[in-house]
XYZ file of C-alpha atoms in Angstrom:
417
model
C -37.550 2.817 -11.030
C -37.191 6.573 -10.539
C -33.788 7.940 -11.517
C -32.496 11.480 -10.970
C -29.697 12.654 -13.265
C -27.564 15.509 -11.941
C -26.436 17.721 -14.816
C -27.883 18.550 -18.256
C -24.768 18.734 -20.378
C -24.346 16.323 -23.265
C -23.387 13.513 -20.836
C -26.378 14.014 -18.540
C -28.890 14.362 -21.373
C -27.510 11.295 -23.170
C -27.792 9.289 -19.957
C -31.353 10.499 -19.411
C -32.277 9.430 -22.938
C -31.104 5.850 -22.463
C -32.593 5.600 -18.987
C -35.976 6.638 -20.384
C -35.595 4.188 -23.271
C -35.110 1.493 -20.626
C -38.482 2.408 -19.146
C -37.467 4.374 -16.063
C -39.055 7.502 -14.646
C -36.337 10.093 -15.212
C -35.757 13.573 -13.855
C -32.799 15.811 -14.786
C -31.633 18.647 -12.520
C -29.551 21.507 -13.911
C -28.487 24.816 -12.377
C -28.410 26.622 -15.751
C -31.507 27.812 -17.603
C -31.304 25.093 -20.249
C -29.337 22.127 -21.528
C -25.734 22.354 -22.767
C -24.991 25.894 -21.614
C -21.539 25.243 -20.155
C -18.875 22.829 -21.464
C -21.177 21.473 -24.194
C -22.052 24.933 -25.516
C -19.243 25.839 -27.926
C -16.751 22.982 -28.027
C -14.621 22.180 -31.065
C -17.462 20.337 -32.809
C -15.701 17.013 -33.264
C -16.894 13.451 -32.950
C -13.321 12.211 -32.782
C -13.684 8.469 -32.386
C -10.328 7.825 -34.031
C -8.524 10.761 -32.405
C -8.906 9.296 -28.939
C -5.598 9.878 -27.205
C -4.646 10.268 -23.527
C -3.141 13.586 -22.563
C -0.916 11.738 -20.120
C 1.709 10.234 -22.414
C 5.433 9.464 -22.437
C 7.364 12.650 -23.115
C 4.540 14.990 -22.094
C 6.350 16.325 -18.982
C 9.304 17.364 -21.151
C 7.007 18.835 -23.803
C 5.070 20.727 -21.157
C 8.237 22.415 -19.913
C 9.057 23.535 -23.464
C 5.500 24.661 -24.146
C 5.516 26.868 -21.063
C 8.141 29.098 -22.659
C 6.237 29.568 -25.925
C 3.911 32.547 -26.499
C 1.207 30.354 -28.103
C 1.556 27.276 -25.959
C -1.157 24.606 -26.193
C -0.798 24.116 -22.429
C -0.966 26.764 -19.706
C -0.624 25.948 -16.011
C -1.488 28.649 -13.496
C -1.470 27.758 -9.776
C -5.010 27.989 -8.403
C -3.862 27.969 -4.784
C -5.227 24.490 -4.059
C -3.481 21.330 -2.921
C -5.930 19.454 -5.158
C -4.392 20.906 -8.318
C -0.945 19.671 -7.269
C -2.314 16.228 -6.375
C -4.071 15.952 -9.733
C -0.938 16.977 -11.645
C 1.074 14.384 -9.710
C -1.454 11.687 -10.615
C -1.259 12.738 -14.262
C 2.531 12.543 -14.222
C 2.292 9.001 -12.883
C 0.257 8.115 -15.991
C 2.955 9.393 -18.375
C 4.521 5.947 -18.806
C 4.353 3.602 -21.778
C 2.323 0.994 -19.872
C -0.178 3.540 -18.492
C -0.545 5.220 -21.882
C -1.251 1.899 -23.586
C -3.820 0.899 -20.937
C -5.573 4.273 -20.986
C -5.581 4.470 -24.770
C -7.263 1.049 -24.928
C -9.953 2.119 -22.472
C -10.638 5.334 -24.346
C -10.793 3.708 -27.765
C -13.116 1.058 -26.343
C -15.579 3.712 -25.148
C -15.243 5.831 -28.293
C -15.841 2.938 -30.657
C -18.894 1.918 -28.661
C -20.118 5.501 -28.778
C -19.656 5.524 -32.547
C -22.008 2.549 -32.709
C -24.554 4.341 -30.505
C -24.439 7.404 -32.767
C -24.973 5.183 -35.814
C -28.002 3.576 -34.173
C -29.447 6.950 -33.165
C -29.014 8.503 -36.601
C -30.690 5.443 -38.082
C -33.645 5.465 -35.698
C -34.167 9.115 -34.665
C -34.491 12.374 -36.590
C -31.932 14.554 -34.827
C -30.328 17.166 -37.140
C -27.292 18.946 -35.684
C -25.363 20.169 -38.766
C -23.588 16.826 -38.777
C -21.046 15.763 -41.385
C -19.415 12.387 -41.946
C -16.263 13.395 -43.772
C -13.580 12.317 -41.327
C -10.819 14.110 -39.445
C -7.477 15.242 -40.843
C -4.773 15.410 -38.174
C -1.922 17.498 -39.595
C 1.689 17.425 -38.445
C 4.045 20.335 -38.971
C 7.154 18.445 -37.846
C 8.529 14.999 -38.676
C 8.839 14.148 -34.977
C 5.048 14.540 -34.686
C 4.606 12.084 -37.556
C 6.939 9.629 -35.833
C 5.130 9.990 -32.489
C 1.794 9.191 -34.162
C 3.010 5.695 -35.084
C 2.110 4.423 -31.596
C -1.450 5.692 -31.973
C -1.725 4.064 -35.385
C -0.816 0.712 -33.833
C -3.689 0.961 -31.328
C -6.099 2.072 -34.064
C -5.076 -0.925 -36.158
C -5.565 -3.238 -33.178
C -9.168 -2.019 -32.815
C -9.870 -2.054 -36.524
C -10.254 1.726 -36.704
C -9.576 2.746 -40.312
C -6.918 5.386 -40.972
C -4.581 6.515 -43.696
C -1.165 8.118 -43.319
C -0.751 10.958 -45.812
C 1.948 13.077 -47.377
C 1.401 16.862 -47.408
C 0.125 16.765 -50.996
C -2.204 13.836 -50.278
C -3.913 15.996 -47.635
C -5.473 17.996 -50.460
C -7.600 14.994 -51.459
C -9.600 15.562 -48.271
C -9.070 19.273 -47.599
C -8.475 21.105 -50.907
C -8.425 24.508 -49.189
C -5.133 23.534 -47.513
C -3.342 23.982 -50.863
C -1.746 27.239 -49.757
C -0.430 25.681 -46.537
C 0.738 22.261 -47.780
C 4.378 23.375 -47.788
C 4.141 23.941 -44.010
C 3.219 20.317 -43.301
C 5.327 17.215 -42.667
C 2.443 14.790 -43.060
C -1.012 13.916 -41.784
C -3.295 11.169 -40.541
C -6.780 10.834 -41.993
C -9.520 9.199 -39.902
C -12.419 8.624 -42.315
C -14.978 7.454 -39.756
C -14.867 10.597 -37.602
C -17.721 13.090 -37.765
C -18.495 16.699 -36.933
C -21.402 18.866 -35.848
C -22.757 21.341 -33.321
C -22.732 19.739 -29.858
C -25.020 22.401 -28.362
C -27.573 21.863 -31.111
C -27.327 18.090 -30.693
C -27.803 18.252 -26.921
C -30.727 20.689 -26.941
C -32.555 18.667 -29.563
C -31.879 15.413 -27.714
C -33.241 17.105 -24.584
C -36.404 17.931 -26.538
C -36.740 14.278 -27.534
C -36.213 13.296 -23.899
C -38.960 15.671 -22.808
C -41.324 14.325 -25.466
C -40.580 10.818 -24.158
C -41.521 11.825 -20.616
C -38.257 12.986 -19.034
C -38.735 15.899 -16.639
C -36.158 18.712 -16.566
C -35.661 21.080 -13.641
C -33.654 24.056 -14.924
C -32.400 27.008 -12.862
C -32.256 24.556 -9.965
C -29.162 24.693 -7.766
C -28.031 21.248 -6.582
C -27.062 21.525 -2.930
C -26.240 18.123 -1.475
C -27.039 14.427 -1.301
C -28.621 12.740 1.690
C -27.247 9.288 2.432
C -27.804 6.410 4.822
C -24.855 4.058 4.939
C -23.977 3.225 1.339
C -27.341 4.323 -0.057
C -28.294 7.753 -1.399
C -31.763 8.670 -0.134
C -32.397 12.052 -1.718
C -30.914 15.129 -3.322
C -31.552 18.636 -2.020
C -31.977 20.990 -4.968
C -33.751 24.287 -5.418
C -34.815 24.213 -1.782
C -36.563 20.840 -2.162
C -35.790 17.329 -1.010
C -36.148 14.990 -3.992
C -36.150 11.224 -3.507
C -35.320 8.589 -6.111
C -34.351 4.940 -6.382
C -31.140 5.728 -8.234
C -28.958 8.763 -8.920
C -26.493 9.531 -11.725
C -23.827 12.195 -11.280
C -23.026 13.893 -14.609
C -21.751 17.186 -13.208
C -18.571 17.360 -15.255
C -15.895 19.572 -13.716
C -18.058 20.145 -10.651
C -18.212 16.443 -9.769
C -15.160 16.707 -7.530
C -16.341 19.473 -5.157
C -19.909 18.121 -5.099
C -19.012 14.506 -4.299
C -16.329 15.502 -1.826
C -19.152 15.939 0.720
C -19.678 12.159 0.579
C -16.017 11.473 1.215
C -15.459 10.491 -2.424
C -12.173 11.458 -4.039
C -13.199 11.917 -7.664
C -10.075 13.090 -9.536
C -11.747 15.358 -12.078
C -10.059 18.716 -12.684
C -11.431 21.634 -14.755
C -9.218 22.133 -17.817
C -10.230 25.313 -19.592
C -10.503 25.367 -23.365
C -11.265 28.190 -25.770
C -13.111 28.537 -29.055
C -13.873 31.055 -31.774
C -16.919 30.739 -34.009
C -16.859 32.699 -37.256
C -19.255 32.999 -40.203
C -18.074 31.515 -43.505
C -17.507 34.069 -46.262
C -15.757 31.815 -48.795
C -16.923 28.170 -48.772
C -14.264 27.122 -51.302
C -11.513 28.426 -49.007
C -12.980 26.694 -45.937
C -12.320 23.262 -44.451
C -14.553 20.397 -45.529
C -14.618 18.732 -42.121
C -12.246 18.927 -39.113
C -8.555 19.725 -39.346
C -6.544 19.074 -36.175
C -3.318 21.045 -35.913
C -1.113 18.814 -33.767
C 1.456 21.552 -33.101
C -0.995 24.043 -31.606
C -3.503 21.393 -30.393
C -6.238 23.365 -32.152
C -9.157 21.980 -34.172
C -10.833 23.789 -37.061
C -14.312 22.429 -37.790
C -16.777 23.227 -40.570
C -20.464 23.658 -39.732
C -23.108 24.548 -42.331
C -22.409 28.289 -42.422
C -19.877 28.669 -39.601
C -16.377 27.581 -38.656
C -15.458 26.639 -35.097
C -11.817 26.976 -34.009
C -11.207 25.384 -30.624
C -8.500 24.007 -28.407
C -5.727 24.592 -25.888
C -5.629 23.535 -22.261
C -5.392 25.871 -19.298
C -5.194 24.554 -15.744
C -6.191 27.519 -13.617
C -9.115 26.398 -11.476
C -12.763 27.173 -12.041
C -12.550 30.698 -13.458
C -13.621 31.057 -17.112
C -12.330 34.557 -17.803
C -11.634 35.061 -21.501
C -7.921 35.544 -22.114
C -7.136 37.707 -25.201
C -3.839 35.859 -25.700
C -5.708 32.595 -26.266
C -7.916 34.307 -28.846
C -4.788 35.439 -30.663
C -3.574 31.823 -30.845
C -6.844 30.647 -32.391
C -6.720 33.484 -34.920
C -3.135 32.607 -35.854
C -4.087 29.008 -36.648
C -7.127 29.830 -38.803
C -5.236 32.584 -40.645
C -2.285 30.272 -41.240
C -4.307 27.389 -42.662
C -7.528 28.909 -44.041
C -6.889 32.663 -44.323
C -9.831 33.464 -46.621
C -12.452 31.170 -45.084
C -14.303 33.322 -42.544
C -14.840 36.768 -41.105
C -12.911 37.108 -37.849
C -14.400 40.558 -37.236
C -17.720 38.830 -36.546
C -16.352 36.048 -34.351
C -17.707 34.837 -31.026
C -15.074 34.107 -28.372
C -15.895 31.502 -25.690
C -14.291 29.426 -22.956
C -15.454 26.377 -21.035
C -14.211 23.892 -18.445
C -13.466 20.360 -19.591
C -13.718 17.723 -16.829
C -10.410 15.865 -17.075
C -9.185 12.819 -15.164
C -5.437 12.250 -14.628
C -5.535 9.169 -16.873
C -7.780 10.867 -19.495
C -10.383 8.101 -19.186
C -13.897 9.011 -18.005
C -15.269 7.607 -14.767
C -18.325 5.530 -15.610
C -20.157 3.356 -13.110
C -18.885 2.465 -9.638
C -18.964 5.198 -6.990
C -18.883 3.232 -3.732
C -22.590 3.877 -3.125
C -25.147 1.231 -4.061
C -27.451 3.519 -6.025
C -25.127 6.273 -7.271
C -23.655 5.856 -10.749
C -20.918 8.167 -11.983
C -20.653 9.465 -15.558
C -18.045 12.187 -15.557
C -14.462 13.108 -16.435
C -14.619 12.922 -20.239
C -12.169 15.757 -20.849
C -12.069 16.947 -24.457
C -14.042 13.916 -25.668
C -17.351 14.479 -23.904
C -19.462 14.660 -27.048
C -17.489 11.906 -28.772
C -18.109 9.537 -25.863
C -21.519 10.874 -24.854
C -23.925 8.304 -26.280
C -21.658 5.383 -25.473
C -21.138 6.622 -21.913
C -24.836 7.397 -21.535
C -25.821 3.892 -22.600
C -23.225 2.307 -20.301
C -24.314 4.395 -17.306
C -27.985 3.644 -18.003
C -27.286 -0.088 -18.241
C -25.261 -0.046 -15.015
C -27.981 1.883 -13.182
C -30.601 -0.525 -14.545
C -28.692 -3.616 -13.478
C -28.263 -4.655 -17.123
C -25.022 -6.232 -18.315
C -23.331 -3.606 -20.542
C -22.404 -4.539 -24.096
C -18.718 -3.768 -23.535
C -16.307 -4.160 -20.634
C -16.817 -1.596 -17.830
C -15.135 -3.132 -14.780
C -12.080 -0.859 -15.193
C -13.994 2.390 -15.791
C -15.348 3.105 -12.296
C -13.900 5.145 -9.445
C -12.422 1.991 -7.905
C -9.620 1.966 -10.479
C -7.911 4.742 -8.509
C -7.692 2.716 -5.302
């Protein structure tokens, strides 16, 4: 079977890999000049299997109103002039209930844990260096109410057998010794020992190379225009001025899934949520983090690479523009200076922003689209890399007509109907 994958971010490339492993003829179409040049380029560097939490949660509307008045708010909402933004926000608000949070958390943990298994298999079978570390994630809380709120997440982690340890401020130093100077600012922490870190861009580009060696064809600098359909079947995609036919199609266009699939009459509730990152060279390894430290107050992650530190986070709902906002840079600098002031050289930092494809229930859309031969794999939000291999394997199995290894009936677009 010939399969065309639309999009060469970490989700599209992961899907292409598993499709090729299943024996299909695979072609990937991407408008950029290479793989992982948009959302996957400079994300926070986390493989956060344990830190898999819906944004839509009880109390979030009230928190959002308070955040909006703070100068370094983790959430910024700017009207983009579209009715779609308002509709998406309304759908998200409807998911801020205890029952919705519990359901969405279960779905997300299910995908993340499966993806963890896929990463373990790949690292066992394939040589794919990406500056990876397996030293866990430390989620730090500056206020006791944040510690109390985390109890619900711990219950879900325990239900799925995800190991974790609740820590006092001093116990944090067992895992991140360089936090010694900031321990007095903490109320507690949660350590997730099975989480990992690494460079997502490096991972994706090297996986793309393996795909190419295995026979996958990539069409870069190729603008994807539209899909041609007949009834409930997709016949071809028009891209780069050509009409390209295939037996099956996979949409992995991230934040651009909504406007692209709208032409087919599909309402795919994926909104672009902008995030920011700083990448700085390490000047003092002993004063640097060992792995990833997640600051729950600022919603900012600090991740250690081999010779660099990546500081990433925040959420800005402002449409598709990716203009760099100096105020967001200031927030990232505040967090790294507060926790690891002697770790890196901010004067040599690289400032970046990207659009995370977020669904109103925080769960990616994998599988059902309403068309017989169009599989969706989009809407992963901040957990695209974390869920990439699991989602890629699920989408490849669905496209191949193979029974997936985990439940997928509640992951498709039909859950919104």
